[in-house]
Amino acid sequence: MKSRPFRDRSEAGRQLAAKLAAYANRSDVLVLGLPRGGVPVAYEVARALGAPLDVFIVRKLGVPGYEELAMGAVATGGVRVLNEELLEKLGLPEYVIEAVATREQEEVKRRERLYRGGLPSPDVRGRTVILVDDGLATGATMRAAVKALRQQEPARIVVAVPIASREACEELRGEVDDVICAVTREPFHAVGLWYEDFSQTTDEEVRELLARRRQPEEKAATPSAAEGNIIEALRQSMHTLTGGPQDYDPLMDRIGDARFVFLGEASHGTHEFYCERARITKRLIKEKGFLAVAVEADWPDASRVNRYVHGASEDLEAVEALADFRRFPTWMWRNTEVAEFIDWLRARNDALAPSAPKTGFYGLDLYSLRASMKAVLRYLEQVDPDAARRARARYACFDQFGEDAQIYGFIAGTDRTKSCRDEVVSQLVELQRRATEYARRDGRLAEDELFSAEQNARLVKNAEAYYRSMFLEEVSSWNLRDRHMAETLDALAQHLGRRGARAKIVVWAHNSHLGDARATEMGRRGEINVGQLVREKYGGDAVLVGFTTHHGTVTAASDWGAPAERKRVRPALPGSYEAMFHHAHPARFLLTWREGDRVARDLRDACLERAIGVIYRPETERMSHYFQARLADQFDAVLHFDETRAVEPLEYTAEWEVGEVPETFPFAL
């Protein structure tokens, strides 16, 4: 078992729930979480067991001046427990005990009002109560909770924690009816050491989890007849994800010998999407010989990473290699999950025989107008100084507009006489015309460098058209961008297959680019996307995989160019695919289908689907982030992660550190 068995409290709760299966679907069971850290764990337990969730608030009564020494505790329901033996030894006056107890009881009442919003505390008399916390070190808080709870006369008390010291678990066995410690470790030291993410749970998170457990489950009990049919089909077809090595075996079977595998995301800032794409991609590289990872990023920025993974740069680690990703949103590629994957890819390539083909990392997008012009000039200065002078003269057309490509787009879009269209086309044509000469002049090394230079020149041409169109016609600019990405993918496949190999490429991009546009509102608006174009050209040689989530947190901004924030993702709207996935259970699953499968037929009716880009505005979510789609026609497979967390940027902002500030929008995909 790895040294840190849990990614976060939610994963810990799912693992703990598996140990509590004997208590599932029993009407007498009540799950109580100890606020605050125990509540996310308890939420997953209650959800898996089909049990109600509440909190049991317990406050230690510390001896004045020696607060770490507990003379008793107060808890939910007005319960007070005193350590009479200790109090007798200390000889504390009654009024001192009363003052401490009154103060802490007021804090219990405050938290009850905060968490429950006026609802009464649960009646535990005669019930089986599962007390849940995020871990046990000494077990002092849990023992106080048990003593307080015992006074309310439950039928049975079960203590359940994901991680604990062996000593704490054994000591509790004599005080309750059952103790479930999913993992025990020695030496233990502290609970937080056993979690990758042990960030503080906030009062707001506790309130939301309690509300979510009370409300969505009521809606889940009475789905519409059509939704009920879909949910039943899902339950019969889904493959539960456990975190084990066999998780993606069905997806590998569905992919077969396909040349292109598109791995999507429902946001640009979700940890699970990046993490699981990396897991799948590693298998595709190791088991199926994929030679490239092509991502929704700019070509020159990704080129630095590509040099690093090929061992051809001076960068010492992935974080350095990712340094050229400076354009907003930096967290989209400068995050911990991408850095880990890039270092894995470098290590794998280094371990290959010198003659073995290495897997590269490439960008598909076209925002890098200026960076690509500089890259073309650098290449030509090395191989053909005269051609470099001609290129510099052509690209000088952009100098009058400054560094901001959007300013160029606005001016050139309204006055075509000021456009640089002819110059960028001429430059691309000249570079392509002289490509054979350059390749012959510089030999083997020239092939990759020439291809990159030609791609940058193509990007300049397409970016010029994109920026010129973006202020005039939204559909046109979207289509230009996705056509460019599809052209780049084609060119990359041809380049990698130039020696007769059948190049296989993994693509990472947003669902909106990878799911077939013909199955969504986009198609009705006249928009195309990469998924559609590749399907039309390659048919079954392309497998499109969508990713979805129901709720959690996400790294996103409130406006274009604004700082990264850690925002809370609202539970999916009723009637959406994500809401049906939430009702179907389990918390993480894979769906694959082929034509004629029942699940494919049931997922062919148009429903709402959510898309969050680099900007998220929950207050306008229905308008800003939902669209109609036919999922079975849009994708070939879907991965659902019911609760997700924000991806961790390499550079934190104050807004991200604090967590969610006022929820605030459009796609910006």
XYZ file of C-alpha atoms in Angstrom:
669
model
C 0.000 0.000 0.000
C 1.295 3.466 -0.811
C 2.508 5.677 2.040
C -0.490 8.012 1.727
C -3.520 5.790 1.232
C -6.016 8.615 0.565
C -6.097 11.456 -1.926
C -8.585 13.383 0.195
C -11.415 12.920 2.702
C -13.941 12.014 0.013
C -11.837 9.137 -1.263
C -11.239 8.073 2.343
C -14.992 8.008 2.884
C -15.553 5.817 -0.152
C -12.936 3.330 1.022
C -14.359 3.347 4.543
C -17.878 2.755 3.212
C -16.713 -0.493 1.600
C -15.821 -1.771 5.081
C -19.310 -0.943 6.360
C -21.330 -2.855 3.761
C -23.096 -4.866 6.481
C -24.913 -1.683 7.525
C -26.197 -0.781 4.050
C -29.894 -0.130 3.367
C -30.982 -0.560 6.989
C -33.742 1.699 8.269
C -32.260 1.867 11.779
C -28.841 3.212 10.722
C -27.865 6.852 11.206
C -24.454 8.262 10.192
C -23.074 11.101 12.326
C -19.947 12.987 11.279
C -17.725 14.832 13.735
C -17.317 18.387 12.396
C -15.574 19.549 10.547
C -13.117 17.117 8.993
C -15.254 14.051 9.666
C -18.220 15.317 7.669
C -16.834 14.825 4.100
C -15.905 11.275 5.123
C -19.321 10.673 6.699
C -21.073 12.042 3.607
C -19.560 9.335 1.408
C -20.350 6.673 4.017
C -23.983 7.774 4.352
C -24.420 7.953 0.608
C -22.982 4.483 0.015
C -25.047 2.928 2.814
C -28.273 4.701 1.828
C -28.427 6.179 5.326
C -29.315 9.644 6.649
C -26.443 11.967 7.576
C -26.142 14.453 10.407
C -23.438 15.911 12.609
C -22.597 15.154 16.208
C -20.927 18.207 17.642
C -18.698 17.606 20.626
C -16.592 20.198 22.438
C -13.887 19.318 24.917
C -13.988 21.070 28.305
C -10.385 22.066 28.885
C -9.019 22.763 32.344
C -8.410 26.558 32.564
C -4.727 27.216 32.038
C -4.208 23.631 30.814
C -6.743 23.502 27.987
C -5.209 20.388 26.449
C -6.285 18.485 29.594
C -9.948 17.496 29.217
C -12.146 17.586 32.303
C -15.180 16.609 30.263
C -17.137 17.389 27.122
C -20.419 18.886 25.932
C -22.218 17.704 22.832
C -25.262 17.818 20.590
C -28.551 17.553 22.466
C -27.449 19.450 25.560
C -25.330 16.520 26.770
C -22.624 17.180 29.361
C -20.075 14.553 30.412
C -17.632 15.255 33.279
C -14.528 13.393 34.360
C -15.489 13.253 38.015
C -12.267 11.540 39.079
C -10.125 14.283 37.564
C -12.315 17.052 38.932
C -12.090 15.623 42.421
C -8.287 15.609 42.210
C -8.165 19.156 40.852
C -10.692 20.544 43.309
C -11.994 23.081 40.792
C -14.808 25.290 42.059
C -18.230 24.562 40.578
C -18.532 28.037 39.093
C -15.314 27.509 37.057
C -16.622 24.238 35.644
C -19.958 25.895 34.895
C -18.331 28.844 33.131
C -16.255 26.598 30.835
C -19.217 24.309 30.134
C -21.547 27.217 29.375
C -19.061 28.772 26.950
C -18.521 25.519 25.075
C -22.228 24.674 25.064
C -22.903 28.010 23.398
C -20.367 27.069 20.724
C -22.172 23.756 20.217
C -25.478 25.616 19.794
C -23.871 28.099 17.396
C -22.551 25.311 15.209
C -25.866 23.488 15.308
C -27.649 26.624 14.096
C -24.965 27.153 11.449
C -24.988 23.589 10.166
C -28.659 22.685 10.500
C -30.323 26.022 9.802
C -32.917 25.574 12.550
C -33.612 21.867 11.986
C -33.719 19.765 15.186
C -30.889 17.447 16.137
C -31.491 13.794 15.197
C -33.233 11.377 17.559
C -30.770 8.521 18.099
C -32.784 6.544 20.655
C -32.965 2.877 19.629
C -30.935 3.381 16.446
C -27.603 2.067 15.207
C -25.361 5.117 15.074
C -22.144 5.151 13.022
C -19.821 7.855 14.383
C -17.368 8.966 11.687
C -14.221 11.102 11.826
C -11.364 11.573 9.351
C -8.931 9.698 11.593
C -7.875 8.761 15.128
C -4.561 9.714 16.645
C -5.125 9.564 20.421
C -8.887 9.018 20.089
C -9.673 11.579 22.816
C -12.299 13.475 20.794
C -14.004 10.281 19.661
C -14.117 8.896 23.221
C -15.761 12.122 24.395
C -18.278 11.839 21.554
C -19.033 8.219 22.470
C -19.644 9.079 26.133
C -21.924 11.954 25.173
C -23.800 9.894 22.595
C -24.302 7.004 25.010
C -26.484 9.248 27.197
C -28.973 9.561 24.337
C -29.602 5.773 24.381
C -28.779 4.527 20.904
C -29.184 0.786 20.357
C -25.630 0.402 19.011
C -22.632 2.690 18.528
C -20.197 1.990 15.717
C -17.004 4.039 15.433
C -15.693 4.251 11.848
C -12.572 6.031 10.622
C -10.426 5.694 7.475
C -7.064 5.877 9.268
C -5.985 5.372 12.864
C -3.220 4.266 15.157
C -3.591 0.632 16.217
C -3.540 1.658 19.870
C -6.424 4.122 19.490
C -8.539 1.517 17.662
C -7.947 -1.141 20.304
C -8.709 1.204 23.194
C -12.102 2.090 21.682
C -13.195 -1.512 21.211
C -14.105 -1.822 24.851
C -16.286 1.304 24.779
C -18.514 0.741 21.721
C -20.266 -2.080 19.905
C -18.054 -2.079 16.816
C -14.908 -0.277 15.628
C -14.015 -0.051 11.931
C -10.566 1.354 11.190
C -10.061 0.955 7.434
C -6.286 1.418 7.646
C -4.013 1.381 10.682
C -0.424 2.576 10.725
C 2.465 2.649 13.174
C 4.144 4.949 13.923
C 1.103 7.150 13.405
C 2.130 10.717 14.357
C -0.828 12.685 12.902
C -3.981 12.121 10.839
C -3.037 14.622 8.131
C 0.122 12.734 7.200
C -1.974 10.002 5.585
C -3.811 12.306 3.139
C -2.444 13.912 -0.015
C -4.965 16.735 0.458
C -5.772 17.502 4.098
C -6.912 21.080 3.612
C -9.220 22.432 6.275
C -12.922 21.681 5.904
C -14.937 24.895 6.167
C -18.245 25.519 7.895
C -19.757 26.211 4.479
C -18.647 22.808 3.193
C -20.248 21.117 6.202
C -23.523 22.945 5.580
C -23.505 22.094 1.890
C -22.794 18.391 2.439
C -25.612 18.128 4.969
C -28.008 19.945 2.631
C -26.940 17.829 -0.316
C -27.538 14.620 1.618
C -31.026 15.770 2.634
C -32.210 17.211 -0.678
C -30.795 15.472 -3.756
C -31.605 12.045 -2.384
C -35.264 13.013 -2.080
C -35.229 13.987 -5.749
C -33.444 10.766 -6.615
C -36.276 8.730 -5.095
C -38.777 10.009 -7.666
C -37.084 10.382 -11.058
C -39.224 10.670 -14.132
C -40.082 7.446 -15.933
C -37.637 8.265 -18.751
C -34.848 9.085 -16.289
C -35.610 5.906 -14.360
C -35.117 3.851 -17.525
C -31.774 5.524 -18.197
C -30.638 5.053 -14.597
C -31.491 1.368 -14.768
C -29.570 0.987 -18.032
C -26.607 2.748 -16.463
C -26.581 0.423 -13.474
C -26.521 -2.607 -15.737
C -23.740 -1.264 -17.958
C -21.383 0.734 -15.749
C -17.942 -0.415 -14.661
C -17.067 0.830 -11.155
C -13.712 2.558 -10.781
C -11.871 1.438 -7.656
C -8.445 2.956 -8.211
C -7.035 -0.469 -9.085
C -4.947 -1.463 -12.109
C -7.924 -3.060 -13.897
C -10.061 0.093 -13.821
C -9.676 0.817 -17.517
C -9.606 -2.689 -18.975
C -13.048 -2.199 -20.612
C -11.875 1.086 -22.127
C -8.735 -0.555 -23.505
C -10.976 -3.190 -25.123
C -13.226 -0.473 -26.578
C -10.210 1.396 -27.979
C -8.788 -1.722 -29.597
C -6.346 -0.692 -32.336
C -7.752 2.822 -32.861
C -5.222 5.450 -33.944
C -6.738 8.420 -32.135
C -8.026 8.433 -28.557
C -9.657 11.659 -27.413
C -9.744 12.132 -23.628
C -11.946 15.037 -22.614
C -12.778 17.066 -19.532
C -15.888 18.899 -18.344
C -13.754 21.738 -16.959
C -10.226 23.063 -17.344
C -9.542 22.893 -13.611
C -10.523 19.504 -12.148
C -7.947 17.248 -10.462
C -9.675 13.965 -11.325
C -9.891 14.763 -15.037
C -6.142 15.415 -15.295
C -5.210 12.515 -13.013
C -7.332 9.891 -14.781
C -6.405 11.098 -18.268
C -2.786 10.586 -17.253
C -3.538 7.062 -15.949
C -5.257 6.096 -19.191
C -2.557 7.693 -21.338
C 0.205 5.807 -19.531
C -1.541 2.543 -20.377
C -2.009 3.576 -24.011
C 1.693 4.383 -24.313
C 2.887 1.207 -22.566
C 0.347 -1.267 -23.937
C -0.667 0.105 -27.328
C 2.385 2.023 -28.512
C 0.975 5.569 -28.657
C 3.656 7.997 -29.851
C 2.192 11.398 -29.039
C 0.110 13.315 -26.530
C -1.505 16.276 -28.310
C -3.130 18.822 -26.029
C -5.327 21.901 -26.153
C -2.296 24.180 -25.820
C -0.176 26.400 -28.015
C 2.407 24.714 -30.241
C 5.516 26.725 -29.188
C 4.750 26.387 -25.457
C 4.320 22.626 -25.801
C 7.487 22.401 -27.944
C 9.635 23.170 -24.901
C 7.971 20.298 -23.046
C 8.464 18.059 -26.083
C 12.184 18.782 -26.095
C 12.331 17.975 -22.380
C 10.575 14.608 -22.673
C 12.914 13.725 -25.551
C 15.955 14.599 -23.418
C 16.893 17.423 -25.805
C 16.640 20.469 -23.508
C 18.538 22.004 -20.607
C 15.479 21.914 -18.325
C 16.119 19.772 -15.260
C 12.522 18.945 -14.389
C 8.983 19.216 -15.717
C 8.192 22.379 -13.767
C 10.965 24.160 -15.693
C 9.863 22.668 -19.009
C 6.357 24.011 -18.442
C 7.639 27.556 -17.874
C 6.629 28.831 -21.335
C 2.935 28.444 -20.435
C 2.606 32.073 -19.350
C -0.613 33.012 -21.113
C -3.908 32.943 -19.182
C -4.979 30.437 -17.926
C -1.591 29.295 -16.655
C -3.072 26.629 -14.330
C -4.507 24.734 -17.300
C -1.094 23.186 -18.013
C 1.056 24.484 -15.159
C -0.441 22.228 -12.506
C 0.823 19.394 -10.351
C -0.881 16.610 -12.315
C 0.593 17.685 -15.651
C 4.052 18.116 -14.104
C 3.908 14.586 -12.666
C 2.861 13.142 -16.030
C 5.595 15.026 -17.905
C 8.267 13.716 -15.540
C 6.869 10.190 -15.956
C 7.031 10.568 -19.749
C 10.638 11.794 -19.591
C 11.644 8.860 -17.362
C 9.943 6.363 -19.677
C 11.595 7.818 -22.776
C 15.005 7.809 -21.065
C 14.626 4.101 -20.278
C 14.030 3.141 -23.925
C 16.701 1.805 -26.240
C 18.373 4.567 -28.325
C 16.698 3.363 -31.517
C 13.204 3.015 -30.000
C 10.637 5.713 -30.859
C 9.916 8.107 -27.983
C 6.539 9.553 -27.097
C 6.230 13.311 -27.590
C 4.088 16.151 -26.242
C 2.538 18.590 -28.726
C 0.193 21.588 -28.775
C -2.831 21.897 -31.050
C -4.103 25.419 -30.370
C -3.546 28.708 -32.209
C -3.387 31.565 -29.708
C 0.415 31.960 -29.932
C 0.631 34.372 -32.862
C 3.691 36.282 -31.623
C 5.512 33.280 -30.131
C 5.086 31.314 -33.348
C 6.417 34.173 -35.470
C 9.523 34.295 -33.274
C 9.948 30.532 -33.604
C 9.816 30.726 -37.410
C 12.419 33.477 -37.413
C 14.736 31.533 -35.060
C 14.599 28.511 -37.335
C 15.246 30.452 -40.539
C 18.136 32.374 -38.984
C 19.858 29.026 -38.444
C 19.197 27.465 -41.866
C 18.679 30.389 -44.287
C 19.513 33.946 -43.141
C 18.207 35.474 -46.392
C 14.841 33.752 -45.915
C 14.849 34.975 -42.299
C 15.176 38.595 -43.495
C 12.225 38.140 -45.857
C 10.166 36.551 -43.072
C 11.009 39.374 -40.673
C 9.867 41.922 -43.249
C 6.569 40.090 -43.749
C 5.871 39.649 -40.044
C 6.718 43.339 -39.439
C 3.210 43.984 -40.736
C 1.992 43.220 -37.202
C 4.294 45.707 -35.475
C 1.930 48.650 -35.882
C -0.642 46.864 -33.699
C 1.564 46.178 -30.681
C 1.843 42.890 -28.794
C -1.876 42.285 -28.242
C -3.213 40.051 -31.034
C -6.780 40.999 -30.157
C -6.052 44.626 -31.043
C -4.861 43.430 -34.439
C -8.015 41.364 -34.801
C -10.291 44.261 -34.009
C -8.602 46.710 -36.398
C -7.997 44.252 -39.256
C -11.466 42.794 -38.885
C -13.097 46.164 -39.451
C -10.599 47.434 -42.055
C -9.325 44.655 -44.330
C -6.790 46.957 -45.979
C -4.825 46.827 -42.730
C -4.824 43.021 -42.630
C -1.586 40.995 -42.706
C -3.289 38.063 -44.428
C -1.217 38.118 -47.612
C 2.069 38.331 -45.710
C 1.448 35.286 -43.476
C 0.191 33.198 -46.394
C 3.262 34.111 -48.462
C 5.560 33.155 -45.605
C 3.952 29.738 -45.162
C 4.053 29.058 -48.911
C 7.760 29.948 -49.141
C 8.666 27.759 -46.172
C 6.754 24.801 -47.620
C 8.298 25.337 -51.067
C 11.825 25.216 -49.646
C 11.139 22.411 -47.158
C 12.873 19.727 -49.224
C 15.999 21.854 -49.554
C 16.143 22.552 -45.804
C 15.647 18.908 -44.910
C 18.356 17.754 -47.313
C 20.749 20.397 -46.011
C 20.493 19.472 -42.326
C 19.798 15.718 -42.404
C 17.913 13.734 -39.753
C 17.735 16.462 -37.118
C 16.150 18.800 -39.645
C 13.017 16.698 -40.021
C 11.649 17.513 -36.572
C 12.894 21.108 -36.560
C 11.541 21.781 -40.041
C 8.196 20.250 -39.130
C 7.972 22.455 -36.038
C 8.882 25.574 -38.031
C 6.328 24.766 -40.710
C 3.704 24.159 -38.043
C 4.474 27.530 -36.461
C 4.144 29.238 -39.858
C 0.808 27.486 -40.396
C -0.257 28.571 -36.924
C 0.590 32.212 -37.718
C -1.559 32.046 -40.849
C -4.501 30.482 -39.040
C -4.141 32.684 -35.941
C -4.213 35.795 -38.135
C -7.514 34.641 -39.616
C -8.836 33.654 -36.175
C -8.137 37.013 -34.539
C -9.478 38.845 -37.573
C -12.764 36.916 -37.376
C -13.305 36.795 -33.623
C -14.846 40.264 -33.391
C -17.160 39.689 -36.346
C -18.643 36.208 -36.091
C -18.399 33.889 -33.072
C -19.215 30.712 -35.036
C -16.597 31.493 -37.664
C -13.807 32.031 -35.121
C -14.722 28.832 -33.251
C -14.679 26.852 -36.497
C -11.350 28.351 -37.561
C -9.818 27.340 -34.245
C -11.090 23.758 -34.332
C -10.195 23.316 -37.994
C -6.682 24.429 -37.103
C -6.496 21.861 -34.294
C -7.731 19.126 -36.640
C -5.200 20.181 -39.319
C -2.424 20.136 -36.740
C -3.445 16.660 -35.614
C -3.407 15.448 -39.235
C -0.005 17.000 -39.857
C 1.383 15.459 -36.669
C 0.074 12.009 -37.604
C 1.684 12.272 -41.049
C 4.966 13.501 -39.573
C 5.155 10.733 -36.963
C 4.227 8.140 -39.574
C 6.719 9.324 -42.173
C 8.781 6.134 -41.850
C 5.826 3.873 -42.427
C 4.702 3.562 -38.813
C 0.997 3.795 -38.017
C 1.238 6.716 -35.605
C -1.155 6.641 -32.651
C -2.014 9.865 -30.823
C -3.795 10.658 -27.545
C -5.596 14.019 -27.487
C -6.343 15.947 -24.282
C -8.878 18.745 -24.631
C -12.241 19.933 -23.364
C -15.372 17.867 -24.039
C -16.664 20.715 -26.193
C -13.788 20.212 -28.628
C -13.650 16.415 -28.506
C -17.290 15.311 -28.400
C -18.888 15.183 -31.851
C -20.454 18.641 -32.368
C -23.213 17.155 -34.550
C -24.745 15.628 -31.390
C -24.976 18.964 -29.527
C -26.457 22.442 -29.755
C -23.144 23.493 -31.314
C -23.993 21.604 -34.486
C -27.382 23.312 -34.769
C -25.603 26.672 -34.574
C -23.319 25.684 -37.446
C -20.297 24.987 -35.250
C -17.906 22.127 -35.899
C -15.203 20.705 -33.667
C -12.172 18.447 -33.696
C -14.128 15.367 -32.648
C -16.543 15.741 -35.544
C -13.802 16.411 -38.115
C -11.707 13.438 -37.027
C -14.728 11.115 -36.963
C -15.692 12.223 -40.450
C -12.189 11.503 -41.744
C -11.132 8.451 -39.717
C -14.411 6.835 -38.638
C -13.878 4.057 -36.111
C -10.162 4.793 -35.955
C -11.050 7.545 -33.467
C -12.499 6.866 -29.986
C -14.014 9.847 -28.154
C -14.154 9.718 -24.331
C -16.082 12.318 -22.333
C -15.632 13.178 -18.646
C -18.373 14.406 -16.274
C -18.861 15.413 -12.640
C -21.822 16.200 -10.399
C -20.357 18.494 -7.730
C -17.147 19.472 -5.948
C -14.591 22.227 -6.466
C -12.810 23.558 -9.546
C -9.936 25.900 -10.335
C -11.370 28.657 -12.511
C -11.495 32.431 -12.844
C -14.409 34.814 -12.512
C -13.472 36.679 -15.687
C -10.980 36.435 -18.516
C -7.506 37.272 -17.253
C -8.587 37.235 -13.609
C -6.732 35.268 -10.903
C -7.309 31.567 -10.419
C -9.857 30.779 -7.710
C -10.898 27.550 -6.062
C -14.636 27.616 -6.701
C -17.396 25.319 -5.544
C -19.182 23.459 -8.347
C -22.907 23.349 -7.727
C -24.747 20.011 -7.848
C -25.855 19.279 -11.399
C -29.260 20.478 -12.548
C -32.169 17.990 -12.425
C -32.701 16.302 -15.771
C -29.055 16.589 -16.791
C -26.864 13.623 -17.644
C -24.741 14.470 -14.624
C -27.761 14.337 -12.299
C -28.775 10.936 -13.665
C -25.220 9.676 -13.215
C -25.333 10.959 -9.635
C -28.521 9.007 -8.928
C -27.220 5.840 -10.533
C -24.240 5.339 -8.215
C -21.443 4.401 -7.648
C -19.400 7.551 -7.152
C -16.944 6.794 -9.991
C -17.655 4.707 -13.040
C -16.875 4.056 -16.694
C -19.437 3.554 -19.439
C -18.546 2.238 -22.882
C -20.951 1.322 -25.651
C -21.301 0.276 -29.257
C -24.120 0.740 -31.721
C -27.157 -1.262 -30.654
C -26.304 -1.484 -26.932
C -29.211 -0.647 -24.640
C -27.282 2.092 -22.859
C -26.411 3.659 -26.227
C -30.105 3.752 -27.179
C -31.109 5.256 -23.829
C -28.386 7.920 -23.935
C -29.446 9.086 -27.400
C -32.253 11.364 -26.170
C -31.197 14.993 -25.824
C -30.531 16.057 -22.216
C -28.678 18.854 -20.497
C -24.908 18.518 -20.189
C -22.568 20.826 -18.265
C -19.393 22.475 -19.544
C -17.108 24.639 -17.393
C -14.142 26.279 -19.076
C -11.478 28.494 -17.549
C -14.252 30.775 -16.269
C -17.052 29.638 -13.971
C -20.066 31.727 -12.937
C -22.460 29.544 -10.953
C -25.075 32.277 -10.613
C -25.763 32.091 -14.362
C -25.017 28.377 -14.632
C -28.050 27.249 -16.652
C -27.397 29.846 -19.314
C -23.595 29.888 -19.176
C -22.647 26.276 -18.641
C -25.380 23.931 -19.906
C -26.349 22.816 -23.392
C -28.421 20.050 -24.963
C -26.588 16.957 -26.190
C -27.158 13.352 -27.249
C -24.450 11.672 -25.226
C -24.318 8.343 -27.077
C -23.751 10.157 -30.386
C -21.360 12.665 -28.862
C -18.916 10.136 -27.342
C -17.946 6.468 -27.465
C -17.407 6.256 -23.708
C -17.888 8.404 -20.602
C -16.078 8.591 -17.278
C -18.080 10.000 -14.365
C -16.596 11.260 -11.092
C -19.436 12.291 -8.842
C -17.445 14.540 -6.515
C -14.304 16.201 -7.804
C -11.764 18.675 -6.468
C -9.872 21.604 -7.907
C -6.638 20.943 -9.745
C -3.639 22.356 -7.883
C -1.812 25.155 -9.762
C 1.971 25.243 -9.623
C 1.658 28.883 -8.533
C -1.009 29.569 -5.927
C -2.928 32.816 -5.915
C -4.270 34.377 -2.733
C -7.767 33.726 -4.084
C -7.015 30.033 -4.654
C -5.433 29.604 -1.219
C -8.466 31.077 0.533
C -10.892 28.952 -1.456
C -14.149 30.071 -2.918
C -14.863 33.770 -2.960
C -18.293 35.004 -4.096
C -19.430 32.548 -6.740
C -19.264 33.975 -9.907
C -19.347 32.418 -15.500
C -19.200 32.160 -19.428
C -17.597 29.127 -20.956
C -14.222 30.451 -22.158
C -13.422 26.961 -23.338
